[in-house]
XYZ file of C-alpha atoms in Angstrom:
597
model
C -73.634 111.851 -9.691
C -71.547 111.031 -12.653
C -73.782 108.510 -15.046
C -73.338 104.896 -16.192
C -71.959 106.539 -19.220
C -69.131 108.802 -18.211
C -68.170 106.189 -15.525
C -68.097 102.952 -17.926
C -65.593 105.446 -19.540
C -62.806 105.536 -17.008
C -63.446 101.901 -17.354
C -62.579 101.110 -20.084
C -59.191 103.633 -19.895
C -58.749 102.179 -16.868
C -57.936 98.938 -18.288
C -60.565 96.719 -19.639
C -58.974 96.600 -23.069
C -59.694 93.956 -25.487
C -57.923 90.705 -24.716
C -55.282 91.307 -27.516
C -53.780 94.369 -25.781
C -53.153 92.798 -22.658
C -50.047 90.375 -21.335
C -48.247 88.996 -24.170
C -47.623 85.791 -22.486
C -51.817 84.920 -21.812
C -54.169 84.822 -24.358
C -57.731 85.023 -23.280
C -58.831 85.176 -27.326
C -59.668 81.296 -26.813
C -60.827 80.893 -23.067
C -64.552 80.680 -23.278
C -64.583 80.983 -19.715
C -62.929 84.383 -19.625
C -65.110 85.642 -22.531
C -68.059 85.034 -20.699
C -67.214 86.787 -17.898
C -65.935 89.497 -19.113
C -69.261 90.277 -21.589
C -71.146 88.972 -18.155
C -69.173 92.007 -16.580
C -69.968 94.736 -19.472
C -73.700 93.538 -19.628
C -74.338 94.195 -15.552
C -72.042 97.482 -15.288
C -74.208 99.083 -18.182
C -77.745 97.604 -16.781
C -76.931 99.097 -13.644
C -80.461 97.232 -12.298
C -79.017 94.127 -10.769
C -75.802 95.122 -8.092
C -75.919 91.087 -6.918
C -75.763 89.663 -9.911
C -72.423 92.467 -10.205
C -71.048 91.771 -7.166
C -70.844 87.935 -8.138
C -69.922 88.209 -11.615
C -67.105 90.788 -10.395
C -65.616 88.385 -7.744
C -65.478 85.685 -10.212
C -63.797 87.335 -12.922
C -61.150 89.042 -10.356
C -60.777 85.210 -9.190
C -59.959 84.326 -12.689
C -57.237 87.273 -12.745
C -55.688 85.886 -9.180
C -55.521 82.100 -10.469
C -53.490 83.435 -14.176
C -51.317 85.631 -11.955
C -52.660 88.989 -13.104
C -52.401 90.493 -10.510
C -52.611 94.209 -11.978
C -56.091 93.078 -13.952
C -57.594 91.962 -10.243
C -56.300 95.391 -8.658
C -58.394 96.828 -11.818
C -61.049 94.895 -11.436
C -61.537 96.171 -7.951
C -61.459 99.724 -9.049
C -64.023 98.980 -11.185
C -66.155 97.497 -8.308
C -64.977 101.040 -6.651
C -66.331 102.914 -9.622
C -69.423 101.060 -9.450
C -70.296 102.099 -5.914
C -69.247 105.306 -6.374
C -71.765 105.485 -9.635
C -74.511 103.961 -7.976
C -74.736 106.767 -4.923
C -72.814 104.523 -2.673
C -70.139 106.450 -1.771
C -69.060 104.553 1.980
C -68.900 101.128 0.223
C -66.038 102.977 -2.365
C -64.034 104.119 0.256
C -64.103 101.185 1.854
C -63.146 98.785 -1.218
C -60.374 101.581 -1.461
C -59.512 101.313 1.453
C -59.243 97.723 1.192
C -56.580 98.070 -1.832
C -54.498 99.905 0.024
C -54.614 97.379 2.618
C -54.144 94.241 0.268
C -51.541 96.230 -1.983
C -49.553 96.721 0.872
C -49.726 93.215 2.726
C -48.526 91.861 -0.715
C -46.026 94.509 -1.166
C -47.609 95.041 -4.638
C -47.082 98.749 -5.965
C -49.646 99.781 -7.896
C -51.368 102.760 -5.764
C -52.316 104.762 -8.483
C -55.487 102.864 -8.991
C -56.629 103.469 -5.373
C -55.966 107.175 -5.805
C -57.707 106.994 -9.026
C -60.554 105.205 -7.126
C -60.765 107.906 -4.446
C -60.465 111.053 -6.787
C -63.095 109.563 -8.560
C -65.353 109.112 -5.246
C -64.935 112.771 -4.284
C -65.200 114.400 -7.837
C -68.683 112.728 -7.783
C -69.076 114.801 -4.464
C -68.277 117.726 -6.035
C -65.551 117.773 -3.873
C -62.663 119.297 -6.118
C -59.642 119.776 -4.093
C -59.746 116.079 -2.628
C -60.321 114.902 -6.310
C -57.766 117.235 -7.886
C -55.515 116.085 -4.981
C -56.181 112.531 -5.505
C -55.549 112.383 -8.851
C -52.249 114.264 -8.950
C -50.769 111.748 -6.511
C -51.854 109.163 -8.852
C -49.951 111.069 -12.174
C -47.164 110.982 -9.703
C -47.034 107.182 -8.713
C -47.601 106.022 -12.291
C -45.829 103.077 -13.792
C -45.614 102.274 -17.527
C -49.283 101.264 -17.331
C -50.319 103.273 -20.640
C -54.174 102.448 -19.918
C -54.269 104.094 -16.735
C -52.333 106.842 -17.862
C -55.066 107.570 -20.256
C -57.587 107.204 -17.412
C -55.822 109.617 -15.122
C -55.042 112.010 -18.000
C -58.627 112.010 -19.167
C -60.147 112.513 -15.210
C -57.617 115.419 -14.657
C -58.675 116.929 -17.753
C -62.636 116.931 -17.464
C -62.105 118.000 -13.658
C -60.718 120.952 -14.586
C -62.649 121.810 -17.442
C -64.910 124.378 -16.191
C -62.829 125.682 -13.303
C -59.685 126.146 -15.395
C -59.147 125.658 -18.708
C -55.821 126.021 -18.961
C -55.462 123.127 -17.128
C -57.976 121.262 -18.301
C -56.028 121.712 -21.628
C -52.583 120.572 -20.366
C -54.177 117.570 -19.314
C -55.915 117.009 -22.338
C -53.000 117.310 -24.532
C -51.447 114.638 -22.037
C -53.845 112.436 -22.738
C -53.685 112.581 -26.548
C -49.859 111.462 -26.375
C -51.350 108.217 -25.147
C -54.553 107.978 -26.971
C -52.912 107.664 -30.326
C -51.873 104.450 -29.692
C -55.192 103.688 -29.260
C -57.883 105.066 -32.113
C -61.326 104.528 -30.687
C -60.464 106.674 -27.618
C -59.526 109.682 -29.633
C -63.391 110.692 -29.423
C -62.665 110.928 -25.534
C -59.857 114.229 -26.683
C -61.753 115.483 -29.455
C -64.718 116.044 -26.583
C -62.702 117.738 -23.998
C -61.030 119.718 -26.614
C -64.419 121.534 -28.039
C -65.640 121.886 -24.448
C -62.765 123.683 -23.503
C -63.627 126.956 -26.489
C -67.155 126.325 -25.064
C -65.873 126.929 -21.679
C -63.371 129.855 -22.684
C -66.416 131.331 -25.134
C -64.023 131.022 -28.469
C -66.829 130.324 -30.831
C -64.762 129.916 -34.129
C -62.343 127.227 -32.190
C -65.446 125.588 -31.009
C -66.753 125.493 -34.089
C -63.785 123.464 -35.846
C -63.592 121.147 -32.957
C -67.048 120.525 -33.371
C -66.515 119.508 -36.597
C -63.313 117.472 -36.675
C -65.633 115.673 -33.851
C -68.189 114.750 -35.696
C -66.359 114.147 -38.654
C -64.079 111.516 -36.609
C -66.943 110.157 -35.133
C -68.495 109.328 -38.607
C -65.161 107.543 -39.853
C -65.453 105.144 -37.142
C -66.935 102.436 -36.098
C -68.237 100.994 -33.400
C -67.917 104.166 -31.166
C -70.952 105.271 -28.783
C -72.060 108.867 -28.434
C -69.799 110.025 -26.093
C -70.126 113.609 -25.782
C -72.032 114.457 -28.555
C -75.416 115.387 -26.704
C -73.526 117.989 -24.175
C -71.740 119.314 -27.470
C -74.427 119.927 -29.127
C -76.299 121.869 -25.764
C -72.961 123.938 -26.716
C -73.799 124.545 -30.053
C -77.007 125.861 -30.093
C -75.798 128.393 -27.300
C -72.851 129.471 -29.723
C -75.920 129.624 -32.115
C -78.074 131.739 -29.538
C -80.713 129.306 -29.193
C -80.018 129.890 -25.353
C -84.224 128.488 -24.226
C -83.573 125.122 -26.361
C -80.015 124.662 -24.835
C -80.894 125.214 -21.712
C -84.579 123.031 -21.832
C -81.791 120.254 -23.223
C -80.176 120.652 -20.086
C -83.580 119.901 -18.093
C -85.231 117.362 -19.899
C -82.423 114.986 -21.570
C -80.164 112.435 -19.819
C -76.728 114.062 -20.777
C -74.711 111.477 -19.746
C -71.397 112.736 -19.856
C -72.197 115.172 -17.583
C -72.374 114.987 -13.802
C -75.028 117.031 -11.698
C -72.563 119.800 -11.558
C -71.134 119.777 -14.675
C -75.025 120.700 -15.561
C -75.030 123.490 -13.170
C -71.189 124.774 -14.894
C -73.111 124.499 -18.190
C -76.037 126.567 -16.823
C -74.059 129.334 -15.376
C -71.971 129.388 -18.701
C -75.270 129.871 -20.839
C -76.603 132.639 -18.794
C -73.646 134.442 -19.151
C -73.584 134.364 -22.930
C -76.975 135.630 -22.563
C -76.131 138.479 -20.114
C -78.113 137.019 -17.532
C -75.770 137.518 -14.389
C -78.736 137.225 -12.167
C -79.534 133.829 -13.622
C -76.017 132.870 -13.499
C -75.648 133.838 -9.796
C -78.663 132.087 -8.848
C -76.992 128.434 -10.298
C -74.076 129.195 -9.011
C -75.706 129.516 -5.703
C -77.437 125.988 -6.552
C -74.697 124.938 -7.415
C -72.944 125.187 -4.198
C -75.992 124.099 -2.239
C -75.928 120.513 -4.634
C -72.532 119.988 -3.564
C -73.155 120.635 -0.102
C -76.148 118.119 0.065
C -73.634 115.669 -1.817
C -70.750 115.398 0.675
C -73.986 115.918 3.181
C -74.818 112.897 2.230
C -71.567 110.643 2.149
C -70.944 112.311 6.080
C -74.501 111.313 6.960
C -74.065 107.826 5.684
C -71.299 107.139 7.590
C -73.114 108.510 10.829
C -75.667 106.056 10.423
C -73.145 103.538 9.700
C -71.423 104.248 13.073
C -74.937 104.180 14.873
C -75.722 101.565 13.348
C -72.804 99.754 14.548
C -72.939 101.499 18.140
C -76.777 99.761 18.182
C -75.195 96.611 17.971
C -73.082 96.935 20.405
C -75.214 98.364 22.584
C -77.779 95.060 22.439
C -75.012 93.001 23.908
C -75.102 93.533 27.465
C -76.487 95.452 29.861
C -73.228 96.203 31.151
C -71.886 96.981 27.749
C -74.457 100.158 27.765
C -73.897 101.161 31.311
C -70.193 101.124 29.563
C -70.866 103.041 27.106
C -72.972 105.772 28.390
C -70.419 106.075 31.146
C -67.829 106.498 28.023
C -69.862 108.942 25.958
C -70.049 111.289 28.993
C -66.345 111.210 29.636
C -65.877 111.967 26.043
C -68.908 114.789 25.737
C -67.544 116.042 28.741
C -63.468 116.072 27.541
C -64.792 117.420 24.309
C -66.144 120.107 25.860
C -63.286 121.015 27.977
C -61.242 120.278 24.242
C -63.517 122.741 22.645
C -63.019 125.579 25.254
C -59.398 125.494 25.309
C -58.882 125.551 21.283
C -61.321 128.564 21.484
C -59.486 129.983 24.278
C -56.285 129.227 22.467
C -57.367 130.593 19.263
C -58.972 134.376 20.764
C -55.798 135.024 22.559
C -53.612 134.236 19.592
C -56.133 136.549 17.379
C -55.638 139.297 19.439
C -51.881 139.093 19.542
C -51.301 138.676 15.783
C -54.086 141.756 15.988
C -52.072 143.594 17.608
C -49.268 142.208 16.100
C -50.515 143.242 12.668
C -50.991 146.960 14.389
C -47.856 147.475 15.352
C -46.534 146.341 12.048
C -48.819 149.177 10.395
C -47.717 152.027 13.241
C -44.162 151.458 12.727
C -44.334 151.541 8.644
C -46.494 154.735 8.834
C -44.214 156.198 10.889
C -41.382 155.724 9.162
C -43.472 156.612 5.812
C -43.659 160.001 7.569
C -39.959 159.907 8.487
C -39.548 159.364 4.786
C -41.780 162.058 3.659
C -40.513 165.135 5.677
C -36.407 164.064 4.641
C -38.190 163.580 0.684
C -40.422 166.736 0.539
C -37.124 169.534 0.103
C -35.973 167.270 -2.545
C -38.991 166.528 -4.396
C -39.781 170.360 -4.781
C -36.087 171.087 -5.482
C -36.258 168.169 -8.691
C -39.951 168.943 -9.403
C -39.260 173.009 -9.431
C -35.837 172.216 -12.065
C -37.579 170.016 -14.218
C -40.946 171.843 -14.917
C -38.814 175.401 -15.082
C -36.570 174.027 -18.048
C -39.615 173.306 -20.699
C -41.562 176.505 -19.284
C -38.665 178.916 -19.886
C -38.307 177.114 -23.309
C -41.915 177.836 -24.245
C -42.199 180.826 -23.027
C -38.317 182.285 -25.569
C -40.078 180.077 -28.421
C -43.560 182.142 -27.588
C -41.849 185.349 -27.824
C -40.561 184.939 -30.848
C -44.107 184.068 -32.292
C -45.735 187.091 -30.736
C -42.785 189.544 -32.015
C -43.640 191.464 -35.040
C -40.617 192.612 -35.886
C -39.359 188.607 -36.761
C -40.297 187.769 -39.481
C -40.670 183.642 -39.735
C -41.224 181.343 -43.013
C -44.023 178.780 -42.352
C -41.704 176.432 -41.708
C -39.987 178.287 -38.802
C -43.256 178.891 -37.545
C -44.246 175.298 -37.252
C -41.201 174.194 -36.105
C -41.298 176.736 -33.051
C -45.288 175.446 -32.735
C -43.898 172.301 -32.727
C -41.098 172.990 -30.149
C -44.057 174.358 -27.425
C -45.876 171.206 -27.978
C -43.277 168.860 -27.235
C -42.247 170.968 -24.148
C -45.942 171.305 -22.873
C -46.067 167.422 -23.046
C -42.843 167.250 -21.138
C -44.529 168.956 -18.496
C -47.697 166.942 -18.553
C -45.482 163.911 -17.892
C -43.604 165.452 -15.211
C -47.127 166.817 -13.492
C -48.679 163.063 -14.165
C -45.508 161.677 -12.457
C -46.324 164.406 -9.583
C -49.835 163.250 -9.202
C -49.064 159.212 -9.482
C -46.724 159.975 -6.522
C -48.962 162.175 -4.497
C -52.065 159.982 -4.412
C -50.619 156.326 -3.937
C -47.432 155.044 -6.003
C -44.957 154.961 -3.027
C -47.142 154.124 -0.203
C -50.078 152.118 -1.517
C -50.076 148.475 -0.616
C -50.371 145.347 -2.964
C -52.222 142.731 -1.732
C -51.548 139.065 -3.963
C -54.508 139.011 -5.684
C -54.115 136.352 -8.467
C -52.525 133.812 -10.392
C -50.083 134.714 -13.126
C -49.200 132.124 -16.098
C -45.882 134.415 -16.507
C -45.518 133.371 -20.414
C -48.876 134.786 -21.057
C -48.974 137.582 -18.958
C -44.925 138.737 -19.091
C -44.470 139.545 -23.203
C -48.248 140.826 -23.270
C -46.538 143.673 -20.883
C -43.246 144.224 -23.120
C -45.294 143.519 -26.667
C -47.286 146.574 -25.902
C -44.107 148.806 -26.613
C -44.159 147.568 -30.246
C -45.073 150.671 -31.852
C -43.192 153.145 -29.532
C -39.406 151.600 -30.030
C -37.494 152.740 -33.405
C -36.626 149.728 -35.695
C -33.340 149.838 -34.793
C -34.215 147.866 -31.406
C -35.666 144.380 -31.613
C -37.857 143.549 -28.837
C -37.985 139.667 -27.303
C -39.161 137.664 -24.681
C -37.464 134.454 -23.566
C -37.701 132.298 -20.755
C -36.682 128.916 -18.829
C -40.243 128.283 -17.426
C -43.085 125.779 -18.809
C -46.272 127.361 -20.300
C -48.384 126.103 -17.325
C -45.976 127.959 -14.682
C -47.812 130.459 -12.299
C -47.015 132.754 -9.672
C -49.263 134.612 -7.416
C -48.689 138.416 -6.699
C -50.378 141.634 -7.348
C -50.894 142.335 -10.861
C -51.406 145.601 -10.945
C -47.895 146.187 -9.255
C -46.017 143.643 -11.288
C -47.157 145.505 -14.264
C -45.971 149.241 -12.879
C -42.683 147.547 -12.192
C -42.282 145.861 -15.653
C -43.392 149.453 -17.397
C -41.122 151.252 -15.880
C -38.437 148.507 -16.303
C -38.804 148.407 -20.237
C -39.738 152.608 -20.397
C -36.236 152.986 -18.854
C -34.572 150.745 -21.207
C -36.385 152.001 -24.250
C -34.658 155.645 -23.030
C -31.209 154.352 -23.109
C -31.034 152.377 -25.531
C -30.304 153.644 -29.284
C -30.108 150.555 -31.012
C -29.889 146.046 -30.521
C -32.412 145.066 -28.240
C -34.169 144.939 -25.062
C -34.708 141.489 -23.571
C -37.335 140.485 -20.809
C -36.436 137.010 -19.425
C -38.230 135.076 -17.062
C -36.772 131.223 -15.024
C -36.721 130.290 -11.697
C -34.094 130.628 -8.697
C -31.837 127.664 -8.231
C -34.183 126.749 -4.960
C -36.969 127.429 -6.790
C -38.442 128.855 -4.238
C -38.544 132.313 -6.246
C -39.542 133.505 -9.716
C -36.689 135.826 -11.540
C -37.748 138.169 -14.367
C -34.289 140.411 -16.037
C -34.994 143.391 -18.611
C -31.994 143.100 -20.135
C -30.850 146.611 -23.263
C -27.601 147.044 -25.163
C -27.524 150.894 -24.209
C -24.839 152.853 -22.977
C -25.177 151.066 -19.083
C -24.306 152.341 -15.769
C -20.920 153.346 -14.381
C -19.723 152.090 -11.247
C -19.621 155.069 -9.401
C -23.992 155.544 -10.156
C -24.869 151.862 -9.312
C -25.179 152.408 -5.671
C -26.842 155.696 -6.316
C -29.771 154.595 -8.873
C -32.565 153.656 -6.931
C -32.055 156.664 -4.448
C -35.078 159.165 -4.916
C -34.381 161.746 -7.252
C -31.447 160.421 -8.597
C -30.577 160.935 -12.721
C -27.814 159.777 -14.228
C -28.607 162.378 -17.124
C -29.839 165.418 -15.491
C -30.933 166.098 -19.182
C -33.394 163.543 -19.625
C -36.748 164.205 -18.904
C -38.410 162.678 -15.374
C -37.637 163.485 -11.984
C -36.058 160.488 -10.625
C -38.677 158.655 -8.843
C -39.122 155.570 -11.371
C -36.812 153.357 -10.018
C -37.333 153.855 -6.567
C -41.089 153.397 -6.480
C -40.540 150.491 -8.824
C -37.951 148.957 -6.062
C -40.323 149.890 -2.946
C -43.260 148.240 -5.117
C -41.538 144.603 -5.209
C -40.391 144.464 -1.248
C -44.519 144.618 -0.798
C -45.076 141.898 -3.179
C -42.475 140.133 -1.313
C -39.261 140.612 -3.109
C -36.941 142.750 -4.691
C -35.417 144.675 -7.249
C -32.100 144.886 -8.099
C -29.069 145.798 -10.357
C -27.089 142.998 -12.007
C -23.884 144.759 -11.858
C -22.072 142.375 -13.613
C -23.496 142.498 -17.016
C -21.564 144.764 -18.981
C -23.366 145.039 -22.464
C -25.717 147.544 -21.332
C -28.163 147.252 -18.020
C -29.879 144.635 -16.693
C -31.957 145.149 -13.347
C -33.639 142.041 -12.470
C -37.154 141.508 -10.296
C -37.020 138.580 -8.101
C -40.647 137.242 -6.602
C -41.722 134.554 -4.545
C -43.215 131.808 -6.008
């Protein structure tokens, strides 16, 4: 459960800022009876001991906010009464306040719905439960007004429930926040925490380091800010210091109140993993899951014994009100049964037909992988045979000449010649590597999606590696259309064979300007579109239909035997898309890979 701490937090972003930063045309500076209960309000939410005296003090001061026509502080105020339930393990009574919101919001068609989704992502990130919060608290960012105070609170939320699952994220957020913190100093602490958590969470020691720093030195030059966050930084600290037993015991014996019970178990599993301790870390991580079982556990059992609770009552009416009901809960057992059997029936037969489904699927491409094969085979050892008997004949004349005594060769003749052999033995190396890539799975292995891609990370890392093997007549450069937080998910192993031999190709052809790799999305965006784009010598019209045939060279000179292309194109249909020529780009070539989304 997330602690008074953490919780008074969102509070306070939520809205409960001093009385100077609210309405322009209400002052509350003056009103004694506003000021004490508001401090009333602060007092109980951080005692945490008496929930009546809460309750009351709550109602009064969201009274106050009906009767001055505020009615954005009430809606606030009963978030906070949401929070409060929510902090204090009461997880039904949250829902239901939120629940009520919605209800009132809408009766008095009064938009302001991102509080209730703030209240419910709340609920269910102190479950544990991070899709419903995540999913919660998006829909919030998304029905925002102006309200710069809930922003903040959204922002900061969003941020911290990423933070151990991804970073990346957790950063975006983060830096969302800040836009809207600077207008208010004291909650800068709030972005300077999330900020050094993240390098803890990545393991960036020197980052963590200066955010620890420019914490603690903000910290000092202000006053009247609590602790927030410095206790779980430092547990960070002395693991980046490799005092692993004291961070840990830390963990165990303090109240780190900015943490939540599984933000302590992320923390745990983070530690044993600096320390190499996978066994550790697998054994929280198992805890972990069990915690937040037993916490949404918890919330379902509550509401059973709410509903028998109320189904007691009912029951104690009448005699004829239980004869009722029993009659009712066999009809029901009974039609749940019959329910059950039909969805199970329903589901087996509609396994076994997208079984065999799936079957015929793999039949039909293995036959025609065959069909393939046998039509491929003459041609492969035709190009295979020509390409490996061109370098061989030439090191076998320039070995001649080397063995002949009667030649007489100057040193540098010699190592030219020795030079010569070399660079026709590693011709053939390439062609026998290309021979073995194709032979054990290139053209008929299958590419499964197996992660996420942030495409301007992942993209110029591929085309950057070719730094060092371009002449400095060619300028290398990545570009794209798409934000820094776009991701795609596809193989990525096969997106990388596509992109080598993509930029390999245009490396060949191209003597001098640049190559170009370019990623943005389809006008439906439905589909990612990544272009390697040269200024070489192009394609003629007469070999664009021919280039991604097997075998196919539009220099028979050049080394390779043809098969680049056509793997490369085969390799995108099974990650879902395609690759093609843009045949109307005439400064060079310019194939481009499209991928769903």
């Amino acid at each position: 459960m997330q602690t008074i701490k953490t919780i008074f937090l969102s509070i306070i972003l939520v809205g409960l800022l001093p009385p100077n930063l609210w309405a322009a045309e209400f002052d509350f500076r003056n009103d004694s009876l506003h000021k004490r209960l508001y401090n009333q309000f602060v007092e109980y939410y951080n005692r945490g001991d008496k929930p009546n005296e809460f309750y009351k003090n709550i109602e009064e001061l969201s009274q106050y906010y009906r009767r001055h026509g505020l009615i954005l502080q009430y809606y606030k105020m009963q978030l906070n009464n949401c929070l409060y339930d929510t902090e204090h393990n009461r997880p039904m009574e949250a829902l239901k306040r939120a629940n009520n919101m919605l209800t009132d919001m809408k009766a008095e068609d009064f938009d302001a719905y991102s509080l209730v989704y703030m209240a419910l992502g709340t609920i269910f990130e102190s479950r544990g439960n991070f899709r419903m919060a995540s999913y919660y608290f998006e829909q919030g960012v998304s029905n925002l007004g102006n309200d710069n105070g809930l922003k903040m609170g959204i922002y900061s939320r969003l941020a911290y429930l990423h933070l151990f699952r991804n970073p990346t994220e957790a950063k975006y957020w983060n830096e969302k926040y800040f836009q809207e913190a600077t207008t208010f100093p004291p909650y800068m602490q709030v972005y300077l925490y999330i900020d050094a958590m993240i390098n803890f969470v990545v393991g960036n020691k020197h980052d963590f380091m200066k955010a620890y720093k420019v914490y603690h030195d903000y910290h000092n030059s202000q006053e009247g800010l609590d602790n927030y966050g410095m206790e779980v930084l430092e547990i960070a600290h002395k693991a980046f210091e490799e005092s692993y037993d004291e961070a840990l015991n830390m963990l165990l014996t303090h109240d780190t109140g900015d943490l939540n019970t599984v933000g302590c178990y992320d923390m745990r599993i983070i530690i044993y993993r600096m320390m190499g301790k996978l066994d550790k870390g697998l054994d929280e991580s198992i805890q972990r899951a069990d915690c937040i079982d037993s916490l949404n556990s918890d919330m379902l059992f509550t509401n059973l014994n709410e509903l028998n609770a109320q189904a007691g009552v009912a029951r104690a009416k009448t005699k004829a009100a239980k004869d009722h009901e029993t009659m009712l809960i066999v009809v029901l057992s009974l039609s749940l049964v019959i329910i059950i059997l039909l969805a199970l029936g329903i589901l087996h037969t509609r396994k076994n037909r997208q079984s065999l489904k799936k079957k015929n699927e793999q039949l039909r491409a293995a036959l025609a992988m065959a069909e393939e094969g046998e039509k491929m085979k003459s041609e492969f050892v035709r190009s295979v045979s020509h390409e490996i008997r061109t370098p061989l004949n030439a090191i076998t004349g320039f070995n001649d000449i080397l063995n002949n005594t009667q030649i007489e060769l100057t040193a540098e003749e010699r190592s030219d010649l020795l030079h010569r052999i070399n660079t026709n033995v590693q011709a053939i190396t390439t062609i026998v590597d290309e021979m073995l890539h194709v032979a054990d799975k290139e053209s008929n292995e299958f590419y499964p999606k197996s992660k996420k891609i942030f495409c301007n990370q992942f993209l110029p890392s591929v085309l950057y590696a070719y730094r060092d093997k371009v002449s400095s007549n060619i300028e290398l450069k990545y570009t794209t259309k798409v934000l820094n937080r776009f991701q795609i998910e596809t193989n990525e192993e096969g997106l990388r064979k596509v992109l080598e031999q993509l930029i390999q190709n245009a490396i060949k052809f191209t003597k001098e300007g640049s190559i170009e790799l370019h990623c943005e999305q389809s006008p439906d965006n439905q589909r990612v579109l990544i272009s390697v784009t040269d200024t070489g010598k192009g394609i003629s019209k007469e070999e664009q239909e021919k280039i991604f045939e097997s075998f196919y060279k539009s220099d028979t000179f050049e080394q390779g035997i043809g098969l680049g292309l056509t793997i490369s194109q085969k390799i995108a249909r099974k990650l879902g898309g395609n690759l093609l020529l843009d045949n109307t780009y005439e400064g060079g070539a310019r194939f481009v890979l499209a991928l769903p989304i």
